[in-house]
Coordinates of C-alpha atoms (C1' of nucleotides) in Angstrom, one line a residue:
Chain C
M19 CA -12.6 150.9 279.8
N20 CA -11.0 151.6 276.4
T21 CA -7.7 152.3 278.2
Y22 CA -7.4 148.7 279.5
A23 CA -8.6 147.4 276.1
A24 CA -5.5 149.0 274.5
I25 CA -3.3 147.3 277.1
Y26 CA -4.8 143.9 276.5
E27 CA -4.2 144.3 272.7
V28 CA -0.6 145.1 273.2
V29 CA -0.1 142.2 275.7
A30 CA -1.6 139.9 273.2
Q31 CA 1.0 140.9 270.7
I32 CA 3.9 139.5 272.8
P33 CA 5.4 136.6 271.0
Y34 CA 6.1 133.2 272.5
G35 CA 9.3 133.0 274.5
Q36 CA 9.6 136.7 274.9
V37 CA 8.7 139.1 277.7
A38 CA 7.8 142.8 278.0
T39 CA 8.0 145.3 280.8
Y40 CA 5.0 147.2 282.2
G41 CA 6.5 150.4 280.9
Q42 CA 7.0 149.0 277.5
I43 CA 3.4 147.8 277.3
A44 CA 2.2 151.2 278.6
E45 CA 4.2 153.0 275.9
L46 CA 2.9 150.8 273.1
A47 CA -0.7 151.2 274.5
G48 CA -0.3 155.0 274.4
L49 CA 0.1 155.2 278.1
A50 CA 3.8 156.2 278.3
G51 CA 4.9 156.7 281.8
K52 CA 1.8 155.1 283.3
A53 CA 3.1 151.6 283.9
R54 CA 1.0 151.3 287.0
L55 CA -2.1 151.2 284.8
V56 CA -0.7 148.2 283.0
G57 CA -0.2 146.2 286.1
Y58 CA -3.6 147.3 287.4
A59 CA -5.3 146.3 284.1
L60 CA -3.6 142.9 284.2
Y61 CA -4.8 142.4 287.7
Q62 CA -8.3 142.5 286.4
V63 CA -7.6 139.8 283.8
D64 CA -8.5 136.3 284.7
P65 CA -5.4 134.2 284.8
Q66 CA -7.4 131.2 283.7
Q67 CA -8.7 132.8 280.6
G68 CA -5.6 132.1 278.6
N69 CA -6.4 134.5 275.8
I70 CA -4.0 137.0 277.2
P71 CA -0.3 136.2 277.8
W72 CA -0.3 138.2 281.0
H73 CA 2.6 136.0 282.3
R74 CA 4.9 137.6 279.7
V75 CA 4.6 140.9 281.3
I76 CA 7.2 141.7 284.0
N77 CA 8.6 144.8 285.7
A78 CA 11.6 146.8 284.5
K79 CA 13.8 144.9 286.9
G80 CA 13.2 141.7 285.0
M81 CA 11.5 140.1 287.9
V82 CA 8.0 138.9 288.5
S83 CA 6.1 141.3 290.6
E84 CA 4.8 139.6 293.7
S85 CA 1.7 140.7 295.6
P86 CA -0.5 139.2 298.3
L87 CA -3.5 140.0 296.1
R88 CA -2.3 137.6 293.5
R89 CA -2.7 134.5 295.6
G90 CA 0.6 133.0 294.4
T91 CA -0.1 133.6 290.7
D92 CA 3.3 135.3 290.7
H93 CA 5.0 132.0 291.1
W94 CA 2.7 130.5 288.5
Q95 CA 3.8 133.3 286.1
Q96 CA 7.5 132.4 286.5
A97 CA 6.7 128.7 285.9
L98 CA 4.9 129.6 282.6
L99 CA 7.8 131.7 281.4
E100 CA 10.2 128.9 282.2
K101 CA 8.1 126.5 280.1
E102 CA 8.5 129.0 277.2
G103 CA 12.2 128.7 277.4
I104 CA 12.9 131.8 279.5
V105 CA 15.6 131.2 282.1
F106 CA 15.6 132.8 285.5
D107 CA 18.9 133.5 287.4
A108 CA 19.5 132.9 291.1
Q109 CA 18.0 136.2 291.9
G110 CA 14.7 135.3 290.2
K111 CA 15.5 137.7 287.4
V112 CA 15.4 137.2 283.6
N113 CA 17.9 138.6 281.1
L114 CA 15.9 141.4 279.6
R115 CA 18.6 142.1 277.1
Q116 CA 17.9 138.7 275.7
Y117 CA 14.2 138.1 276.2
R118 CA 12.8 141.5 276.0
W119 CA 10.2 141.9 273.2
Q120 CA 11.3 144.4 270.5
P121 CA 8.3 145.4 268.4
K122 CA 10.4 148.0 266.7
P123 CA 14.1 147.1 266.5
I124 CA 16.3 150.2 266.4
S125 CA 19.7 148.8 265.5
P126 CA 20.2 145.5 263.8
I127 CA 23.5 144.9 265.6
G128 CA 23.6 147.7 268.0
N129 CA 26.2 149.7 266.4
Chain H
dA20 C1' -15.5 165.5 297.0
dG21 C1' -11.2 164.2 299.4
dA22 C1' -7.8 160.7 300.5
dC23 C1' -5.5 156.2 300.2
dT24 C1' -3.7 152.5 297.6
dG25 C1' -1.7 149.7 293.8
dA26 C1' 1.2 143.4 289.1
dC27 C1' 5.6 150.3 288.2
dG28 C1' 9.3 153.6 286.1
dG29 C1' 12.7 156.9 286.2
dT30 C1' 15.9 159.8 288.5
dC31 C1' 18.8 161.1 292.3
dT32 C1' 22.0 159.9 296.1
Chain I
dG1 C1' 24.6 148.2 292.0
dA2 C1' 21.1 149.2 295.6
dG3 C1' 17.8 152.1 298.2
dA4 C1' 14.7 156.3 298.7
dC5 C1' 11.4 159.6 296.6
dC6 C1' 8.1 161.3 293.4
dG7 C1' 4.8 161.0 289.7
dC8 C1' 1.1 158.5 287.1
dC9 C1' -4.2 157.1 286.4
dA10 C1' -8.1 154.5 288.1
dG11 C1' -10.8 152.2 291.6
dT12 C1' -12.5 152.0 296.3
dC13 C1' -13.7 153.7 301.0

DNA sequence: AGACTGACGGTCT
DNA sequence: GAGACCGCCAGTC
């Protein structure tokens, strides 16, 4: 599916030590508003492949999405992010304002 | 072909 | 700030 291929391409662009939300990936992949497709596509990716930084993709809440279908890979994802220097708070959330990937910075300082 | 479900997001209350 | 509802597309029954 070309649709998923676009998603993988965008995910592969996420730099080390940064994260992106499903919605952000969807938008960059030309699937604005269809964040579910991103998560669905990542589900089909083999976690052991390593050619795709799937662990750098989290939901808009800044948390790692958990699901029984993932067999605990959700916790693995958080561990990988922590190894990249990303810090999780007590609620298991990351500071998106700080770690969110910005492919196209809008304001240098933020006005 | 119809209906249900799913690694989600945005908006409203 | 948190919880509820709706919409999205693709895959499966």
